[in-house]
mmCIF file of C-alpha atoms and ligand atoms in Angstrom:
data_model
loop_
_atom_site.group_PDB
_atom_site.id
_atom_site.type_symbol
_atom_site.label_atom_id
_atom_site.label_comp_id
_atom_site.label_asym_id
_atom_site.label_seq_id
_atom_site.Cartn_x
_atom_site.Cartn_y
_atom_site.Cartn_z
ATOM 1 C CA UNK A 1 76.042 96.452 95.707
ATOM 2 C CA UNK A 2 77.394 94.461 98.413
ATOM 3 C CA UNK A 3 75.374 91.289 97.405
ATOM 4 C CA UNK A 4 77.081 91.266 93.915
ATOM 5 C CA UNK A 5 80.450 89.691 92.998
ATOM 6 C CA UNK A 6 83.807 91.602 92.851
ATOM 7 C CA UNK A 7 83.652 91.993 88.960
ATOM 8 C CA UNK A 8 80.304 93.362 89.015
ATOM 9 C CA UNK A 9 80.934 95.655 92.138
ATOM 10 C CA UNK A 10 84.143 96.968 90.348
ATOM 11 C CA UNK A 11 82.310 97.692 86.941
ATOM 12 C CA UNK A 12 79.551 99.533 88.462
ATOM 13 C CA UNK A 13 81.356 101.311 91.318
ATOM 14 C CA UNK A 14 80.732 105.136 91.720
ATOM 15 C CA UNK A 15 78.797 105.363 88.399
ATOM 16 C CA UNK A 16 75.904 107.819 88.058
ATOM 17 C CA UNK A 17 72.575 106.262 87.544
ATOM 18 C CA UNK A 18 72.158 105.413 83.622
ATOM 19 C CA UNK A 19 70.784 108.362 81.596
ATOM 20 C CA UNK A 20 69.869 108.280 77.867
ATOM 21 C CA UNK A 21 72.259 110.120 76.080
ATOM 22 C CA UNK A 22 75.163 110.369 78.688
ATOM 23 C CA UNK A 23 78.197 108.405 79.035
ATOM 24 C CA UNK A 24 78.729 105.309 81.536
ATOM 25 C CA UNK A 25 81.470 107.276 83.120
ATOM 26 C CA UNK A 26 81.269 111.233 82.733
ATOM 27 C CA UNK A 27 84.494 112.541 81.408
ATOM 28 C CA UNK A 28 86.810 114.597 83.449
ATOM 29 C CA UNK A 29 85.645 118.048 84.650
ATOM 30 C CA UNK A 30 88.279 120.440 84.222
ATOM 31 C CA UNK A 31 87.627 123.322 86.397
ATOM 32 C CA UNK A 32 89.408 125.658 89.085
ATOM 33 C CA UNK A 33 86.473 128.093 89.609
ATOM 34 C CA UNK A 34 82.692 127.288 88.560
ATOM 35 C CA UNK A 35 80.046 129.709 87.876
ATOM 36 C CA UNK A 36 78.427 130.833 91.159
ATOM 37 C CA UNK A 37 74.887 131.976 91.379
ATOM 38 C CA UNK A 38 75.363 135.663 91.605
ATOM 39 C CA UNK A 39 73.076 136.074 94.831
ATOM 40 C CA UNK A 40 73.393 132.521 96.726
ATOM 41 C CA UNK A 41 76.981 132.303 96.069
ATOM 42 C CA UNK A 42 78.852 128.726 96.676
ATOM 43 C CA UNK A 43 75.723 127.802 99.132
ATOM 44 C CA UNK A 44 73.757 127.172 95.941
ATOM 45 C CA UNK A 45 75.934 124.842 94.030
ATOM 46 C CA UNK A 46 78.276 121.615 95.157
ATOM 47 C CA UNK A 47 81.102 123.153 93.192
ATOM 48 C CA UNK A 48 82.645 126.474 93.882
ATOM 49 C CA UNK A 49 86.095 126.052 93.530
ATOM 50 C CA UNK A 50 88.341 123.071 92.360
ATOM 51 C CA UNK A 51 90.382 122.423 95.512
ATOM 52 C CA UNK A 52 87.469 121.490 97.634
ATOM 53 C CA UNK A 53 84.949 120.665 94.947
ATOM 54 C CA UNK A 54 85.374 118.402 91.707
ATOM 55 C CA UNK A 55 82.491 116.017 90.410
ATOM 56 C CA UNK A 56 85.100 113.710 88.781
ATOM 57 C CA UNK A 57 86.841 113.382 92.034
ATOM 58 C CA UNK A 58 83.454 112.906 93.937
ATOM 59 C CA UNK A 59 82.598 109.770 91.499
ATOM 60 C CA UNK A 60 85.885 108.213 92.154
ATOM 61 C CA UNK A 61 85.412 108.685 95.841
ATOM 62 C CA UNK A 62 82.095 107.205 95.746
ATOM 63 C CA UNK A 63 83.622 104.128 93.901
ATOM 64 C CA UNK A 64 86.499 103.440 96.210
ATOM 65 C CA UNK A 65 84.102 103.848 99.327
ATOM 66 C CA UNK A 66 81.813 101.376 97.813
ATOM 67 C CA UNK A 67 84.689 98.997 97.690
ATOM 68 C CA UNK A 68 86.027 99.653 101.074
ATOM 69 C CA UNK A 69 82.697 99.936 102.858
ATOM 70 C CA UNK A 70 83.492 103.670 104.167
ATOM 71 C CA UNK A 71 83.273 107.290 103.162
ATOM 72 C CA UNK A 72 86.334 108.069 100.983
ATOM 73 C CA UNK A 73 88.570 110.988 100.147
ATOM 74 C CA UNK A 74 91.293 110.885 97.494
ATOM 75 C CA UNK A 75 94.599 112.478 97.726
ATOM 76 C CA UNK A 76 97.224 113.361 95.295
ATOM 77 C CA UNK A 77 99.256 110.263 96.262
ATOM 78 C CA UNK A 78 99.499 107.459 98.817
ATOM 79 C CA UNK A 79 102.060 109.660 100.683
ATOM 80 C CA UNK A 80 99.927 112.627 100.979
ATOM 81 C CA UNK A 81 97.103 110.507 102.276
ATOM 82 C CA UNK A 82 99.049 108.825 104.899
ATOM 83 C CA UNK A 83 100.820 112.174 106.050
ATOM 84 C CA UNK A 84 97.502 114.011 105.835
ATOM 85 C CA UNK A 85 95.983 111.223 108.341
ATOM 86 C CA UNK A 86 99.063 111.636 110.560
ATOM 87 C CA UNK A 87 99.000 115.347 110.585
ATOM 88 C CA UNK A 88 95.048 115.535 111.059
ATOM 89 C CA UNK A 89 95.249 112.944 113.967
ATOM 90 C CA UNK A 90 98.324 113.242 115.700
ATOM 91 C CA UNK A 91 99.043 116.495 118.398
ATOM 92 C CA UNK A 92 102.030 117.408 120.316
ATOM 93 C CA UNK A 93 102.542 115.012 123.298
ATOM 94 C CA UNK A 94 100.527 112.041 121.235
ATOM 95 C CA UNK A 95 102.202 108.823 120.542
ATOM 96 C CA UNK A 96 102.040 106.866 117.353
ATOM 97 C CA UNK A 97 102.860 103.258 116.502
ATOM 98 C CA UNK A 98 104.483 102.523 112.989
ATOM 99 C CA UNK A 99 105.455 99.497 111.310
ATOM 100 C CA UNK A 100 109.469 99.081 111.172
ATOM 101 C CA UNK A 101 108.744 96.852 107.971
ATOM 102 C CA UNK A 102 106.423 99.039 106.101
ATOM 103 C CA UNK A 103 106.989 101.647 103.329
ATOM 104 C CA UNK A 104 110.008 103.608 104.496
ATOM 105 C CA UNK A 105 109.269 107.214 103.697
ATOM 106 C CA UNK A 106 106.360 106.798 106.384
ATOM 107 C CA UNK A 107 108.942 106.090 108.785
ATOM 108 C CA UNK A 108 111.287 108.910 107.495
ATOM 109 C CA UNK A 109 108.325 111.479 107.705
ATOM 110 C CA UNK A 110 107.714 110.410 111.260
ATOM 111 C CA UNK A 111 111.261 110.753 112.567
ATOM 112 C CA UNK A 112 111.868 113.714 110.523
ATOM 113 C CA UNK A 113 108.648 115.685 111.030
ATOM 114 C CA UNK A 114 106.244 114.112 113.626
ATOM 115 C CA UNK A 115 109.082 113.852 116.330
ATOM 116 C CA UNK A 116 109.966 117.389 115.630
ATOM 117 C CA UNK A 117 106.392 118.575 116.203
ATOM 118 C CA UNK A 118 106.706 116.647 119.860
ATOM 119 C CA UNK A 119 104.918 113.363 118.641
ATOM 120 C CA UNK A 120 106.259 110.248 120.303
ATOM 121 C CA UNK A 121 106.965 107.812 117.474
ATOM 122 C CA UNK A 122 106.996 104.023 118.519
ATOM 123 C CA UNK A 123 107.857 101.285 115.981
ATOM 124 C CA UNK A 124 106.909 97.696 115.962
ATOM 125 C CA UNK A 125 107.482 94.823 113.374
ATOM 126 C CA UNK A 126 104.249 94.166 111.597
ATOM 127 C CA UNK A 127 104.028 90.702 113.221
ATOM 128 C CA UNK A 128 104.875 92.134 116.752
ATOM 129 C CA UNK A 129 105.546 92.425 119.515
ATOM 130 C CA UNK A 130 103.768 95.461 119.775
ATOM 131 C CA UNK A 131 104.394 97.755 122.574
ATOM 132 C CA UNK A 132 101.583 98.680 125.139
ATOM 133 C CA UNK A 133 99.228 100.835 123.453
ATOM 134 C CA UNK A 134 98.450 102.828 126.682
ATOM 135 C CA UNK A 135 98.760 106.757 125.827
ATOM 136 C CA UNK A 136 98.872 105.902 122.123
ATOM 137 C CA UNK A 137 96.582 107.890 119.853
ATOM 138 C CA UNK A 138 97.157 106.007 116.532
ATOM 139 C CA UNK A 139 98.442 102.538 115.505
ATOM 140 C CA UNK A 140 99.273 102.378 111.873
ATOM 141 C CA UNK A 141 99.894 98.954 110.141
ATOM 142 C CA UNK A 142 100.547 97.767 106.781
ATOM 143 C CA UNK A 143 99.270 94.304 105.922
ATOM 144 C CA UNK A 144 100.545 92.530 103.850
ATOM 145 C CA UNK A 145 103.613 94.734 104.816
ATOM 146 C CA UNK A 146 105.620 96.266 101.816
ATOM 147 C CA UNK A 147 108.202 94.722 101.039
ATOM 148 C CA UNK A 148 108.480 91.801 103.480
ATOM 149 C CA UNK A 149 105.164 90.745 102.973
ATOM 150 C CA UNK A 150 104.412 89.669 106.642
ATOM 151 C CA UNK A 151 100.779 89.826 107.762
ATOM 152 C CA UNK A 152 98.912 90.785 111.072
ATOM 153 C CA UNK A 153 95.518 90.057 112.449
ATOM 154 C CA UNK A 154 93.662 93.161 111.993
ATOM 155 C CA UNK A 155 90.551 92.383 114.171
ATOM 156 C CA UNK A 156 92.667 91.123 117.042
ATOM 157 C CA UNK A 157 94.790 94.436 116.873
ATOM 158 C CA UNK A 158 91.831 96.587 116.472
ATOM 159 C CA UNK A 159 90.410 95.118 119.753
ATOM 160 C CA UNK A 160 93.905 96.086 121.495
ATOM 161 C CA UNK A 161 93.991 99.496 120.059
ATOM 162 C CA UNK A 162 90.235 100.184 120.967
ATOM 163 C CA UNK A 163 90.866 98.756 124.503
ATOM 164 C CA UNK A 164 93.587 101.282 125.050
ATOM 165 C CA UNK A 165 91.679 104.224 123.337
ATOM 166 C CA UNK A 166 93.594 104.272 120.139
ATOM 167 C CA UNK A 167 92.561 104.443 116.694
ATOM 168 C CA UNK A 168 93.714 101.444 114.084
ATOM 169 C CA UNK A 169 94.642 102.724 110.733
ATOM 170 C CA UNK A 170 95.426 99.859 108.027
ATOM 171 C CA UNK A 171 97.518 100.647 104.901
ATOM 172 C CA UNK A 172 95.661 98.535 102.346
ATOM 173 C CA UNK A 173 97.746 99.162 99.324
ATOM 174 C CA UNK A 174 98.999 95.793 98.610
ATOM 175 C CA UNK A 175 95.846 93.840 99.293
ATOM 176 C CA UNK A 176 93.298 96.491 98.045
ATOM 177 C CA UNK A 177 89.645 96.647 98.946
ATOM 178 C CA UNK A 178 89.152 93.313 96.949
ATOM 179 C CA UNK A 179 91.803 91.523 98.963
ATOM 180 C CA UNK A 180 90.575 92.670 102.358
ATOM 181 C CA UNK A 181 88.182 95.061 103.870
ATOM 182 C CA UNK A 182 89.928 96.725 107.141
ATOM 183 C CA UNK A 183 86.831 98.503 108.134
ATOM 184 C CA UNK A 184 84.799 95.327 108.304
ATOM 185 C CA UNK A 185 87.781 93.791 110.457
ATOM 186 C CA UNK A 186 87.410 96.742 113.020
ATOM 187 C CA UNK A 187 89.808 99.216 111.625
ATOM 188 C CA UNK A 188 89.017 102.968 112.113
ATOM 189 C CA UNK A 189 90.777 103.920 108.866
ATOM 190 C CA UNK A 190 91.990 102.859 105.728
ATOM 191 C CA UNK A 191 94.722 104.406 103.989
ATOM 192 C CA UNK A 192 96.157 103.364 100.602
ATOM 193 C CA UNK A 193 98.223 104.096 97.683
ATOM 194 C CA UNK A 194 95.975 103.935 94.535
ATOM 195 C CA UNK A 195 99.083 104.205 92.474
ATOM 196 C CA UNK A 196 99.608 100.448 92.802
ATOM 197 C CA UNK A 197 97.073 97.816 91.791
ATOM 198 C CA UNK A 198 94.001 99.638 92.718
ATOM 199 C CA UNK A 199 94.554 101.536 89.411
ATOM 200 C CA UNK A 200 97.119 99.149 88.013
ATOM 201 C CA UNK A 201 98.448 100.990 84.770
ATOM 202 C CA UNK A 202 101.367 102.731 85.905
ATOM 203 C CA UNK A 203 100.262 105.910 84.693
ATOM 204 C CA UNK A 204 99.040 108.060 87.610
ATOM 205 C CA UNK A 205 99.629 108.711 91.324
ATOM 206 C CA UNK A 206 96.893 108.502 93.673
ATOM 207 C CA UNK A 207 96.285 108.040 97.483
ATOM 208 C CA UNK A 208 92.931 107.611 99.408
ATOM 209 C CA UNK A 209 91.641 107.192 103.098
ATOM 210 C CA UNK A 210 88.337 105.772 104.034
ATOM 211 C CA UNK A 211 86.670 105.423 107.123
ATOM 212 C CA UNK A 212 82.898 105.077 108.703
ATOM 213 C CA UNK A 213 83.804 107.931 111.342
ATOM 214 C CA UNK A 214 82.201 111.139 109.960
ATOM 215 C CA UNK A 215 84.341 113.071 112.426
ATOM 216 C CA UNK A 216 87.570 111.644 111.175
ATOM 217 C CA UNK A 217 86.392 112.042 107.343
ATOM 218 C CA UNK A 218 85.545 115.787 108.122
ATOM 219 C CA UNK A 219 88.719 116.290 109.745
ATOM 220 C CA UNK A 220 90.908 114.831 106.866
ATOM 221 C CA UNK A 221 88.645 116.608 104.449
ATOM 222 C CA UNK A 222 89.368 119.924 105.846
ATOM 223 C CA UNK A 223 93.090 119.111 106.090
ATOM 224 C CA UNK A 224 93.116 118.268 102.367
ATOM 225 C CA UNK A 225 91.298 121.321 101.409
ATOM 226 C CA UNK A 226 93.673 123.568 103.357
ATOM 227 C CA UNK A 227 96.846 121.748 102.192
ATOM 228 C CA UNK A 228 95.621 121.316 98.695
ATOM 229 C CA UNK A 229 96.812 117.860 98.299
ATOM 230 C CA UNK A 230 94.319 116.860 95.704
ATOM 231 C CA UNK A 231 94.521 114.714 92.573
ATOM 232 C CA UNK A 232 93.826 116.444 89.255
ATOM 233 C CA UNK A 233 90.451 115.571 87.530
ATOM 234 C CA UNK A 234 92.152 113.667 84.584
ATOM 235 C CA UNK A 235 94.149 111.416 86.900
ATOM 236 C CA UNK A 236 90.637 110.907 88.902
ATOM 237 C CA UNK A 237 89.072 109.924 85.893
ATOM 238 C CA UNK A 238 91.703 107.706 84.746
ATOM 239 C CA UNK A 239 91.804 105.901 88.056
ATOM 240 C CA UNK A 240 87.929 105.571 88.072
ATOM 241 C CA UNK A 241 88.116 104.044 84.530
ATOM 242 C CA UNK A 242 91.016 101.747 85.687
ATOM 243 C CA UNK A 243 89.149 100.586 88.795
ATOM 244 C CA UNK A 244 86.441 98.924 86.724
ATOM 245 C CA UNK A 245 89.126 95.923 85.826
ATOM 246 C CA UNK A 246 90.499 95.520 89.157
ATOM 247 C CA UNK A 247 88.885 92.166 89.807
ATOM 248 C CA UNK A 248 90.066 90.911 86.355
ATOM 249 C CA UNK A 249 93.757 92.217 86.845
ATOM 250 C CA UNK A 250 94.052 90.940 90.509
ATOM 251 C CA UNK A 251 92.791 87.608 89.441
ATOM 252 C CA UNK A 252 95.545 87.262 86.811
ATOM 253 C CA UNK A 253 98.234 88.661 89.081
ATOM 254 C CA UNK A 254 97.445 86.546 91.845
ATOM 255 C CA UNK A 255 97.407 83.343 89.435
ATOM 256 C CA UNK A 256 100.828 84.389 88.065
ATOM 257 C CA UNK A 257 102.148 84.908 91.692
ATOM 258 C CA UNK A 258 100.945 81.469 92.601
ATOM 259 C CA UNK A 259 102.818 80.035 89.630
ATOM 260 C CA UNK A 260 105.889 82.055 90.266
ATOM 261 C CA UNK A 261 106.006 81.296 93.831
ATOM 262 C CA UNK A 262 105.750 77.424 92.867
ATOM 263 C CA UNK A 263 108.611 77.728 90.544
ATOM 264 C CA UNK A 264 110.942 79.776 92.919
ATOM 265 C CA UNK A 265 110.348 77.475 95.923
ATOM 266 C CA UNK A 266 111.563 74.676 93.882
ATOM 267 C CA UNK A 267 114.821 76.328 92.911
ATOM 268 C CA UNK A 268 117.748 75.741 95.244
ATOM 269 C CA UNK A 269 119.398 79.067 93.867
ATOM 270 C CA UNK A 270 116.519 81.161 95.250
ATOM 271 C CA UNK A 271 116.194 81.754 99.064
ATOM 272 C CA UNK A 272 113.741 83.574 101.388
ATOM 273 C CA UNK A 273 110.611 83.040 99.171
ATOM 274 C CA UNK A 274 107.669 85.167 100.719
ATOM 275 C CA UNK A 275 104.213 85.084 99.210
ATOM 276 C CA UNK A 276 101.092 84.873 101.784
ATOM 277 C CA UNK A 277 99.399 82.670 99.547
ATOM 278 C CA UNK A 278 101.660 79.675 100.105
ATOM 279 C CA UNK A 279 100.424 77.515 102.830
ATOM 280 C CA UNK A 280 104.207 77.265 103.688
ATOM 281 C CA UNK A 281 104.555 80.972 104.318
ATOM 282 C CA UNK A 282 104.575 82.221 107.866
ATOM 283 C CA UNK A 283 101.948 84.785 106.872
ATOM 284 C CA UNK A 284 99.633 82.158 105.614
ATOM 285 C CA UNK A 285 97.754 81.062 108.824
ATOM 286 C CA UNK A 286 96.366 84.757 109.194
ATOM 287 C CA UNK A 287 96.301 85.752 105.598
ATOM 288 C CA UNK A 288 94.237 82.835 104.582
ATOM 289 C CA UNK A 289 91.412 83.583 107.005
ATOM 290 C CA UNK A 290 91.678 87.460 106.972
ATOM 291 C CA UNK A 291 92.175 87.902 103.075
ATOM 292 C CA UNK A 292 89.743 87.476 100.390
ATOM 293 C CA UNK A 293 92.357 86.969 97.863
ATOM 294 C CA UNK A 294 96.124 87.048 97.582
ATOM 295 C CA UNK A 295 98.350 89.671 96.284
ATOM 296 C CA UNK A 296 100.477 89.594 92.922
ATOM 297 C CA UNK A 297 103.327 90.632 94.717
ATOM 298 C CA UNK A 298 106.172 88.201 96.104
ATOM 299 C CA UNK A 299 109.710 88.423 97.487
ATOM 300 C CA UNK A 300 112.883 86.485 97.369
ATOM 301 C CA UNK A 301 116.640 86.631 97.720
ATOM 302 C CA UNK A 302 118.955 86.084 94.849
ATOM 303 C CA UNK A 303 122.045 86.437 96.929
ATOM 304 C CA UNK A 304 123.661 89.727 95.564
ATOM 305 C CA UNK A 305 122.952 92.884 93.697
ATOM 306 C CA UNK A 306 124.885 91.596 90.483
ATOM 307 C CA UNK A 307 122.660 88.397 90.230
ATOM 308 C CA UNK A 308 119.582 90.484 90.502
ATOM 309 C CA UNK A 309 120.849 92.928 87.658
ATOM 310 C CA UNK A 310 121.793 89.832 85.366
ATOM 311 C CA UNK A 311 118.373 88.155 86.118
ATOM 312 C CA UNK A 312 116.306 91.320 84.842
ATOM 313 C CA UNK A 313 118.725 91.849 82.104
ATOM 314 C CA UNK A 314 118.167 88.200 80.747
ATOM 315 C CA UNK A 315 114.388 88.457 81.232
ATOM 316 C CA UNK A 316 112.197 89.282 78.124
ATOM 317 C CA UNK A 317 109.248 89.985 80.411
ATOM 318 C CA UNK A 318 110.243 91.282 83.661
ATOM 319 C CA UNK A 319 111.293 94.958 83.978
ATOM 320 C CA UNK A 320 113.343 96.747 86.589
ATOM 321 C CA UNK A 321 110.857 99.168 88.171
ATOM 322 C CA UNK A 322 109.852 100.332 91.540
ATOM 323 C CA UNK A 323 106.199 100.341 92.377
ATOM 324 C CA UNK A 324 104.091 97.349 92.112
ATOM 325 C CA UNK A 325 100.607 96.200 91.192
ATOM 326 C CA UNK A 326 100.795 97.067 87.312
ATOM 327 C CA UNK A 327 99.805 95.219 84.273
ATOM 328 C CA UNK A 328 103.534 94.657 83.770
ATOM 329 C CA UNK A 329 105.954 92.280 85.845
ATOM 330 C CA UNK A 330 108.320 94.285 87.439
ATOM 331 C CA UNK A 331 111.350 93.614 89.923
ATOM 332 C CA UNK A 332 112.782 95.992 92.354
ATOM 333 C CA UNK A 333 115.702 95.522 94.454
ATOM 334 C CA UNK A 334 114.576 97.295 97.506
ATOM 335 C CA UNK A 335 118.166 97.829 98.987
ATOM 336 C CA UNK A 336 118.765 100.419 96.286
ATOM 337 C CA UNK A 337 115.921 102.620 97.752
ATOM 338 C CA UNK A 338 117.059 102.334 101.288
ATOM 339 C CA UNK A 339 114.967 99.737 102.506
ATOM 340 C CA UNK A 340 116.564 97.613 105.288
ATOM 341 C CA UNK A 341 116.738 94.498 103.054
ATOM 342 C CA UNK A 342 119.463 92.316 101.894
ATOM 343 C CA UNK A 343 121.400 93.193 98.781
ATOM 344 C CA UNK A 344 120.151 90.382 96.671
ATOM 345 C CA UNK A 345 116.369 91.033 97.983
ATOM 346 C CA UNK A 346 113.935 91.297 95.119
ATOM 347 C CA UNK A 347 110.245 92.326 95.196
ATOM 348 C CA UNK A 348 108.609 90.807 92.165
ATOM 349 C CA UNK A 349 105.283 92.387 91.023
ATOM 350 C CA UNK A 350 103.405 89.989 88.844
ATOM 351 C CA UNK A 351 101.591 91.613 85.970
ATOM 352 C CA UNK A 352 98.779 90.180 83.869
ATOM 353 C CA UNK A 353 101.082 88.506 81.255
ATOM 354 C CA UNK A 354 99.873 84.824 80.365
ATOM 355 C CA UNK A 355 101.144 82.610 83.328
ATOM 356 C CA UNK A 356 102.919 79.979 81.037
ATOM 357 C CA UNK A 357 104.804 82.881 79.340
ATOM 358 C CA UNK A 358 105.979 84.505 82.747
ATOM 359 C CA UNK A 359 106.896 81.115 84.119
ATOM 360 C CA UNK A 360 108.954 80.062 81.150
ATOM 361 C CA UNK A 361 110.639 83.675 81.049
ATOM 362 C CA UNK A 362 111.618 83.689 84.712
ATOM 363 C CA UNK A 363 112.790 80.127 84.681
ATOM 364 C CA UNK A 364 115.187 80.840 81.727
ATOM 365 C CA UNK A 365 116.289 84.414 83.218
ATOM 366 C CA UNK A 366 117.088 82.576 86.468
ATOM 367 C CA UNK A 367 119.215 80.042 84.771
ATOM 368 C CA UNK A 368 120.999 82.648 82.768
ATOM 369 C CA UNK A 369 121.898 84.557 85.798
ATOM 370 C CA UNK A 370 123.140 81.448 87.846
HETATM 371 C C1 PLP B 1 102.368 100.284 101.198
HETATM 372 C C2 PLP B 1 102.541 101.726 100.388
HETATM 373 N N1 PLP B 1 101.986 102.781 101.017
HETATM 374 C C3 PLP B 1 102.057 104.010 100.783
HETATM 375 C C4 PLP B 1 102.796 104.102 99.573
HETATM 376 C C5 PLP B 1 103.020 105.587 99.163
HETATM 377 O O1 PLP B 1 102.272 105.859 97.927
HETATM 378 P P1 PLP B 1 102.682 106.813 96.918
HETATM 379 O O2 PLP B 1 103.649 106.439 95.963
HETATM 380 O O3 PLP B 1 101.246 106.652 95.943
HETATM 381 O O4 PLP B 1 102.730 108.120 97.451
HETATM 382 C C6 PLP B 1 103.397 103.222 99.014
HETATM 383 C C7 PLP B 1 104.176 103.239 97.767
HETATM 384 O O5 PLP B 1 104.964 102.549 97.250
HETATM 385 C C8 PLP B 1 103.335 101.762 99.455
HETATM 386 O O6 PLP B 1 104.056 100.663 98.946
#
């Protein structure tokens, strides 16, 4: 399928061969135990028990794996995938490098849990400088980083990590596999929250990991089976159904972000605008070569919390919500969640509304909140 366009690949990803009388995407299989062969037991069937085995989940994994270019395992949430990776790969005495400006619960997990297990936790901003990777087992980066939207050169970092014998994992949540394919750029692993743009309907939690290393995928699969951090069949089916429109959704979100960035850049009452797709953005030089398309997420500063509240209250289309990448345009004042951001810092996730409507609405809401 790699010779086909993004839209075609999304529509067909992970679907079984057409069979007369069968649906395009088979419905969710709800099963805890499955019937076993009374003599051969689980060896005779791909499905024995629901924690390790579910055909709906496997189809979703085939789909995401096709898009990422690796073998995929899905998890109950992005956080389950990331912590599963960290706990599978790291052992007492190992060192790990994590972003200072990435999703903050990962940092909290590292300082609360990994450090207590004897893992040395090092931090670096996404754009560096990075510490020496000597003695480091795993480097995890988020690019574009959430919520600051800085970008790092994955291929260059992969070279540095591999030269020191470290693994490189990339959190691909914001970009999605249509925005960039970290495994093609030299990363050993991709982790992501599928809760965001990947599935995009704000109705489920999902995480995944992808890799071309059989050994790593096997280790993570064992981790997932023994800890039980699997998504349910209905969520897996919903996610697969939503994946088919990823190309369409991202195209509109990205076009909306471009238009909103242009409008914000022209306003004297908005500061700190970040969107990796703007040629003036510090992330643009790397993003424009490394990424295949730009995200629908941008960030800016409205000065104080009160003004952010007035902006959202005055808007007809922008709703206050955390998370991002969904069909609806949302604004999140990140400081309220504990991110190390200014009080008026807003992460705006553009939805798939009509661009003209969104631009008009944001303009009048900002005017009203002045
Ligand atoms: C970049 C990034 N990674 C991971 C996660 C965790 O994902 P989930 O909420 O699906 O557990 C998030 C959630 O916001 C995120 O933004």
